[in-house]
GROMACS .gro file of C-alpha atoms in nm:
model
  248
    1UNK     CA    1   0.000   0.000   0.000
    2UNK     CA    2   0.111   0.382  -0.037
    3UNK     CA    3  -0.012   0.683   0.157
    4UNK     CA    4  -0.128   0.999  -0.026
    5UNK     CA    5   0.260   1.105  -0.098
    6UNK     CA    6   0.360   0.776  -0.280
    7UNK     CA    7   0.544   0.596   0.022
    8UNK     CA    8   0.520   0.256   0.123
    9UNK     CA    9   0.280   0.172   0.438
   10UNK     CA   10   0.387  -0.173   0.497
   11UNK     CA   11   0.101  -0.328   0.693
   12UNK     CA   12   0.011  -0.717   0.809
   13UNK     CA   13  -0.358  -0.681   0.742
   14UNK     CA   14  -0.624  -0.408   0.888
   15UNK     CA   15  -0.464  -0.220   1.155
   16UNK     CA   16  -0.586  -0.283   1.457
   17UNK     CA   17  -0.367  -0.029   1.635
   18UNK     CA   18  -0.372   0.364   1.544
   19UNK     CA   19  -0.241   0.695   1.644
   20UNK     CA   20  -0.339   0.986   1.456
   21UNK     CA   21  -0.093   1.290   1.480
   22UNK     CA   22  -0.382   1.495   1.290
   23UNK     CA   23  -0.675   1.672   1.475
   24UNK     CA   24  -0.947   1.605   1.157
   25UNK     CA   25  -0.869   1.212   1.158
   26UNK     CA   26  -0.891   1.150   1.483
   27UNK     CA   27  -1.252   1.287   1.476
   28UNK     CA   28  -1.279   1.074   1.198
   29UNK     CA   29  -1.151   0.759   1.358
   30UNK     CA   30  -1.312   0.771   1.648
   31UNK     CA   31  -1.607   0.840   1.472
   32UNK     CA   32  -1.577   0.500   1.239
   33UNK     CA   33  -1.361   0.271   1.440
   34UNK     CA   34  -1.340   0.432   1.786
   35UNK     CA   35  -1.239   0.082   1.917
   36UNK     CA   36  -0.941   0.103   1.722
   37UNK     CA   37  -0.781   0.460   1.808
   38UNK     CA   38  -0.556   0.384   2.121
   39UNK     CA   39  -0.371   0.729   2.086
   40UNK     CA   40  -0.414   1.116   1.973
   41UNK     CA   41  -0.240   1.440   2.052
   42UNK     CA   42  -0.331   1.697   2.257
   43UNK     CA   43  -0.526   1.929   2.012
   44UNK     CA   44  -0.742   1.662   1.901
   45UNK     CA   45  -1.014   1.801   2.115
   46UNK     CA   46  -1.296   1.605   1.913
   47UNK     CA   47  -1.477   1.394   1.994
   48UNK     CA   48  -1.455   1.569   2.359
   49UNK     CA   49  -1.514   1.271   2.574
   50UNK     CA   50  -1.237   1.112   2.351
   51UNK     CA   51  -1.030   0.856   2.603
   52UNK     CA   52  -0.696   0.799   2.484
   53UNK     CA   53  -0.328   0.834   2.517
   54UNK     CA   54  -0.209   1.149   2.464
   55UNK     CA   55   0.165   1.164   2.293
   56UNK     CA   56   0.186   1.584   2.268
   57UNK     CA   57   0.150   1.765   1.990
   58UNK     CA   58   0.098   1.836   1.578
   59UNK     CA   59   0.461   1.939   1.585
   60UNK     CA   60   0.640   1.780   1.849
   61UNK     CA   61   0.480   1.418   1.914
   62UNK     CA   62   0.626   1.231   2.175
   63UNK     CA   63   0.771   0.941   1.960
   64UNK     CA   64   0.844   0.703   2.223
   65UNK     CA   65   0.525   0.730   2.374
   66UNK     CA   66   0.445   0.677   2.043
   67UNK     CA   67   0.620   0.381   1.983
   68UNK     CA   68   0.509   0.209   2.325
   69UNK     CA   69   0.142   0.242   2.234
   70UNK     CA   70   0.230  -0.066   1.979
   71UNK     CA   71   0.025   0.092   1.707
   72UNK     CA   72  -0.028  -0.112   1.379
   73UNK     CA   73  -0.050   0.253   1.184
   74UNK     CA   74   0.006   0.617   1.297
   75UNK     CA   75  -0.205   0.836   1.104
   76UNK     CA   76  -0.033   1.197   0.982
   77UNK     CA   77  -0.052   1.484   0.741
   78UNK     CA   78   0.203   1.633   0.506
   79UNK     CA   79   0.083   2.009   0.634
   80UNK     CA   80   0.042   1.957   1.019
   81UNK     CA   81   0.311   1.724   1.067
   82UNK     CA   82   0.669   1.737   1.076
   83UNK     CA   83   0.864   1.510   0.773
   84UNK     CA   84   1.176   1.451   1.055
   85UNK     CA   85   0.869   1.297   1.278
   86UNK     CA   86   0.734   1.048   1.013
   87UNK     CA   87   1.103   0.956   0.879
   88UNK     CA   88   1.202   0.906   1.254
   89UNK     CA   89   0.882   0.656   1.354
   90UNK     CA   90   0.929   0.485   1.002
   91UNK     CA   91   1.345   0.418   1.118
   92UNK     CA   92   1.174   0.274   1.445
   93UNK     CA   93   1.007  -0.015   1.232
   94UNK     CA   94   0.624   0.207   1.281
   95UNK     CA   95   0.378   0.225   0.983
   96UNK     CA   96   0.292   0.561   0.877
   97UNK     CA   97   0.010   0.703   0.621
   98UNK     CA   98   0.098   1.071   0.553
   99UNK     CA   99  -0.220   1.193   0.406
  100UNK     CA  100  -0.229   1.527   0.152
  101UNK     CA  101  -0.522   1.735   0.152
  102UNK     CA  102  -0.592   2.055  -0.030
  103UNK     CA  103  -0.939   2.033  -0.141
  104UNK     CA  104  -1.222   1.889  -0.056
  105UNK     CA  105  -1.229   1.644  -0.296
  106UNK     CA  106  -0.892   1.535  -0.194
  107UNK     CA  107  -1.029   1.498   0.155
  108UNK     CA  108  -1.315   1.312   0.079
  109UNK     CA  109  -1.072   1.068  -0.159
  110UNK     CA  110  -0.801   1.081   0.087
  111UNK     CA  111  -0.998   0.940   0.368
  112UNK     CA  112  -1.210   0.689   0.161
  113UNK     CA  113  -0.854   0.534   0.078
  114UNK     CA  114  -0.749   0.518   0.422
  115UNK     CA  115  -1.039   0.337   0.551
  116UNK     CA  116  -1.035   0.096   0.247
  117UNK     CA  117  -0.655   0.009   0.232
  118UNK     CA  118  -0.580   0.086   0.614
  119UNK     CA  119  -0.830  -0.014   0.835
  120UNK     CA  120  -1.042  -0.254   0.583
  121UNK     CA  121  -1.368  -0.106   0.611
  122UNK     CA  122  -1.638   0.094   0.400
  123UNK     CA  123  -1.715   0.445   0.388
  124UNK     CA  124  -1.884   0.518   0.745
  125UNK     CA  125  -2.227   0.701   0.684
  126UNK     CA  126  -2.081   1.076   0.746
  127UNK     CA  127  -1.817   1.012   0.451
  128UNK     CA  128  -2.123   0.933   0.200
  129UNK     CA  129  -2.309   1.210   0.331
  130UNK     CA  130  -2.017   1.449   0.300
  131UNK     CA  131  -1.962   1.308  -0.019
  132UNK     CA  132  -2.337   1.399  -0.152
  133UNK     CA  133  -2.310   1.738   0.005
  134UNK     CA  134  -1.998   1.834  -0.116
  135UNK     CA  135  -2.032   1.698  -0.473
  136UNK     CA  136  -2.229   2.000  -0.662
  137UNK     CA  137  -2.049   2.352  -0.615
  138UNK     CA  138  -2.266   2.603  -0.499
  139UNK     CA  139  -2.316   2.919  -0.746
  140UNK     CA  140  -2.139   3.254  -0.582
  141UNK     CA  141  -2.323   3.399  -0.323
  142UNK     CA  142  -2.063   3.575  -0.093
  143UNK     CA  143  -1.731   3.719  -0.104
  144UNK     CA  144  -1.547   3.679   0.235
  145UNK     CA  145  -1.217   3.729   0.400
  146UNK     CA  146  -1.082   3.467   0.644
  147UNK     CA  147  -0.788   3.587   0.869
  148UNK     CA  148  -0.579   3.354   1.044
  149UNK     CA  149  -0.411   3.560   1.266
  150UNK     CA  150  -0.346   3.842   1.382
  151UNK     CA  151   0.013   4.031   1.456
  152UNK     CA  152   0.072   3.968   1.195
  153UNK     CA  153  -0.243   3.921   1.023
  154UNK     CA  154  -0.223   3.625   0.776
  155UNK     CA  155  -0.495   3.520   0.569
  156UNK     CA  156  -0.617   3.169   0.438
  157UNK     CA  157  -0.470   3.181   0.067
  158UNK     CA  158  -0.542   2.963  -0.258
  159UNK     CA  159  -0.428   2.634  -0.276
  160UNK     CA  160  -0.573   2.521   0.095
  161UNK     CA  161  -0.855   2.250   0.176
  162UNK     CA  162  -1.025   2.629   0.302
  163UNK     CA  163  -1.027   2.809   0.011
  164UNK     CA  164  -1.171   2.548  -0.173
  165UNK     CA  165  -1.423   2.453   0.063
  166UNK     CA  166  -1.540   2.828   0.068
  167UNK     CA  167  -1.556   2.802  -0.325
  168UNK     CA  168  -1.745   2.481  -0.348
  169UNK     CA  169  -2.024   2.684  -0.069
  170UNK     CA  170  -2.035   2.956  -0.293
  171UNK     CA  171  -1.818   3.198  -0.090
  172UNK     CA  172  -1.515   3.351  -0.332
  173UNK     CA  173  -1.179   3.464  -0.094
  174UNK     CA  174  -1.115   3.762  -0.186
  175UNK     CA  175  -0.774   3.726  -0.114
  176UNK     CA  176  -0.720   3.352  -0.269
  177UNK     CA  177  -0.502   3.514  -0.542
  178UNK     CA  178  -0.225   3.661  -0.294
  179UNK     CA  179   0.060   3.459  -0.316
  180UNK     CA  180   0.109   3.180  -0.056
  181UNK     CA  181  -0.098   2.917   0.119
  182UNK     CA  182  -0.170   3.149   0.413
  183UNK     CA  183  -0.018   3.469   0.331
  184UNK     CA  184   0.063   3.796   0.540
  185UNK     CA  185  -0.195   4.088   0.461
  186UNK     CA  186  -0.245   4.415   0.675
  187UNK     CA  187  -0.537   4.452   0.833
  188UNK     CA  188  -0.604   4.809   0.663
  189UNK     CA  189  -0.590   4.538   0.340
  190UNK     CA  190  -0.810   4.342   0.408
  191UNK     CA  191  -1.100   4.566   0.533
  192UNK     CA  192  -1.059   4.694   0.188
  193UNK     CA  193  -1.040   4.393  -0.020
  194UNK     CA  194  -1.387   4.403  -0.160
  195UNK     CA  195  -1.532   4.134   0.084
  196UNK     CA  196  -1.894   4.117   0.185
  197UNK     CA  197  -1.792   3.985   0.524
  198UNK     CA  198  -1.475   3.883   0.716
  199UNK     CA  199  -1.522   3.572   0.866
  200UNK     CA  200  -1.314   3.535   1.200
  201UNK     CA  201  -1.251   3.140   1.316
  202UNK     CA  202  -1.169   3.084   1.678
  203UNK     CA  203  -0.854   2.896   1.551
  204UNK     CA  204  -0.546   2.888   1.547
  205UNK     CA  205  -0.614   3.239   1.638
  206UNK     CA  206  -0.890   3.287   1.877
  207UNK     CA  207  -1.119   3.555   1.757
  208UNK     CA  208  -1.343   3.646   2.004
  209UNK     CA  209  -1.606   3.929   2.023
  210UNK     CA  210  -1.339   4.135   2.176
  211UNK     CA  211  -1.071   4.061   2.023
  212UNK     CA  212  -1.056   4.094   1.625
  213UNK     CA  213  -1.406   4.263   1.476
  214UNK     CA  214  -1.261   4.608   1.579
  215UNK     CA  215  -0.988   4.592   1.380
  216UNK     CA  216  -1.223   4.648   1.133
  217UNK     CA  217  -1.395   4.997   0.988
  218UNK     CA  218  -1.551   4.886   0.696
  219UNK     CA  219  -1.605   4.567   0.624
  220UNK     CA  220  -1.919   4.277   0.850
  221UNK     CA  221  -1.689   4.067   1.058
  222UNK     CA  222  -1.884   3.715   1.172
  223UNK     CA  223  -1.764   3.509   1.434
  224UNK     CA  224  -1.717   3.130   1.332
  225UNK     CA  225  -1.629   2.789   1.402
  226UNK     CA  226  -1.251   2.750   1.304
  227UNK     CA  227  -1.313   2.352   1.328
  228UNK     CA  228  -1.595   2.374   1.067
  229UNK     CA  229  -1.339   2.594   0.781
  230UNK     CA  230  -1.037   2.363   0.874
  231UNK     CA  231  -1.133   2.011   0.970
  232UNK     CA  232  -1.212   1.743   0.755
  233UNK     CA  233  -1.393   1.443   0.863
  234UNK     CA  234  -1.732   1.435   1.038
  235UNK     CA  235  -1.701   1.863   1.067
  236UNK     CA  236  -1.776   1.851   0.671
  237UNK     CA  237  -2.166   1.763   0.732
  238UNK     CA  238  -2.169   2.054   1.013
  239UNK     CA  239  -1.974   2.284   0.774
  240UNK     CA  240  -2.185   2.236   0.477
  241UNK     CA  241  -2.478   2.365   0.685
  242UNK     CA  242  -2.272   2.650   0.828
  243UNK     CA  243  -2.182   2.799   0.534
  244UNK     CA  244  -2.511   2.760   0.345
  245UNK     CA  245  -2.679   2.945   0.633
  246UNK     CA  246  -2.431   3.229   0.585
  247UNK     CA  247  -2.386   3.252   0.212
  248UNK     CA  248  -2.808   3.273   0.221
   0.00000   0.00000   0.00000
């Protein structure tokens, strides 16, 4: 088998055993095959009554922890995790499917492979409904800005499972042609960027109600789930809904 990068995943059958280094999948998993997931980091706050091992974080997993949780397949992403982390595990003898996702497409394909090849089993019943959602683009109904951060201000850019899931909703980022996945923007930019409304996710940055709509003179600012613009997995179905409310 190979992961979404073309590497080898050497594995003895359905794994039986996984740790996911990647917020999104571990929803996922524990979602599907919660009997299987015997270890997460510690920002994969969903499900929130999830009971496992923790082994740190995104970008610093503790790899000995790691390896004494015996998994069968560690689950990680080419964005939020390191390439000296999955090299290091693989040296250690550990099975590791790096997944690549850009678009939703990708994430729907991505994870329908991994559950197939990986863990042996079918879609689970949120994939096929994300997959039905998801399928026809929605005409344009909203042009939006969706900061990152702040100080400096960064933006979500083209080329990111965000943009396009904005697109396929029928909300056009304003700022999708600066160059870079998430670039660096002023804030005096992009109140005057042309969007209808700045949308202001509660991570990684956590706009709040004090803390990010002042910044802005001109332009709506709504408050929104960062999970539901970011994750994929079960947040798709909860996202599609979101962002058909808001686009109208």
């Amino acid at each position: 088998m190979r992961d979404d990068l073309g590497a080898d995943v050497p594995l003895a059958g359905a794994a039986r055993r996984v740790v996911s280094l990647v917020p999104s999948l571990t929803e996922a998993l524990a979602a599907s095959v919660p009997d299987r997931l015997v270890g997460a980091t510690d920002w994969c706050t969903h499900p929130r009554d999830l009971d496992v091992s923790r082994v740190r974080g995104t970008k610093n997993p503790d790899l000995a922890a790691i390896r004494r949780l015996r998994p069968d397949l560690v689950v990680a992403n080419q964005e939020e995790n390191r390439e000296l982390d999955v090299r290091r595990l693989r040296e250690a003898g550990v099975s590791v499917w790096v997944t690549r996702i850009e678009t939703v497409p990708q994430s729907l394909d991505s994870m329908s492979r991994l559950f197939a090849e990986g863990l042996g089993i079918i879609d689970p019943g949120w994939l096929v409904e994300a997959r039905v959602l998801w399928s026809p683009p929605a005409p344009r109904r909203l042009a939006v800005a969706v900061p990152i951060w702040r100080d400096p201000w960064m933006v979500v850019g083209a080329q990111t499972y965000t943009h396009d899931l904005l697109a396929r909703a029928g909300l056009v980022n304003v700022l999708g042609g600066r160059e870079g996945r998430y670039p660096a923007v002023p804030v005096e930019e992009i109140d005057g960027a042309g969007a209808d409304l700045v949308l202001l996710p509660d991570e990684p940055y956590v706009f709040t109600a004090d803390d990010g709509p002042e910044a802005f003179a001109t332009t709506p600012t709504r408050l929104v789930s960062g999970r539901l613009l970011t994750w994929y997995g079960p947040a798709m179905v909860e996202a599609h809904a979101m962002l058909s409310a808001l686009a109208g």
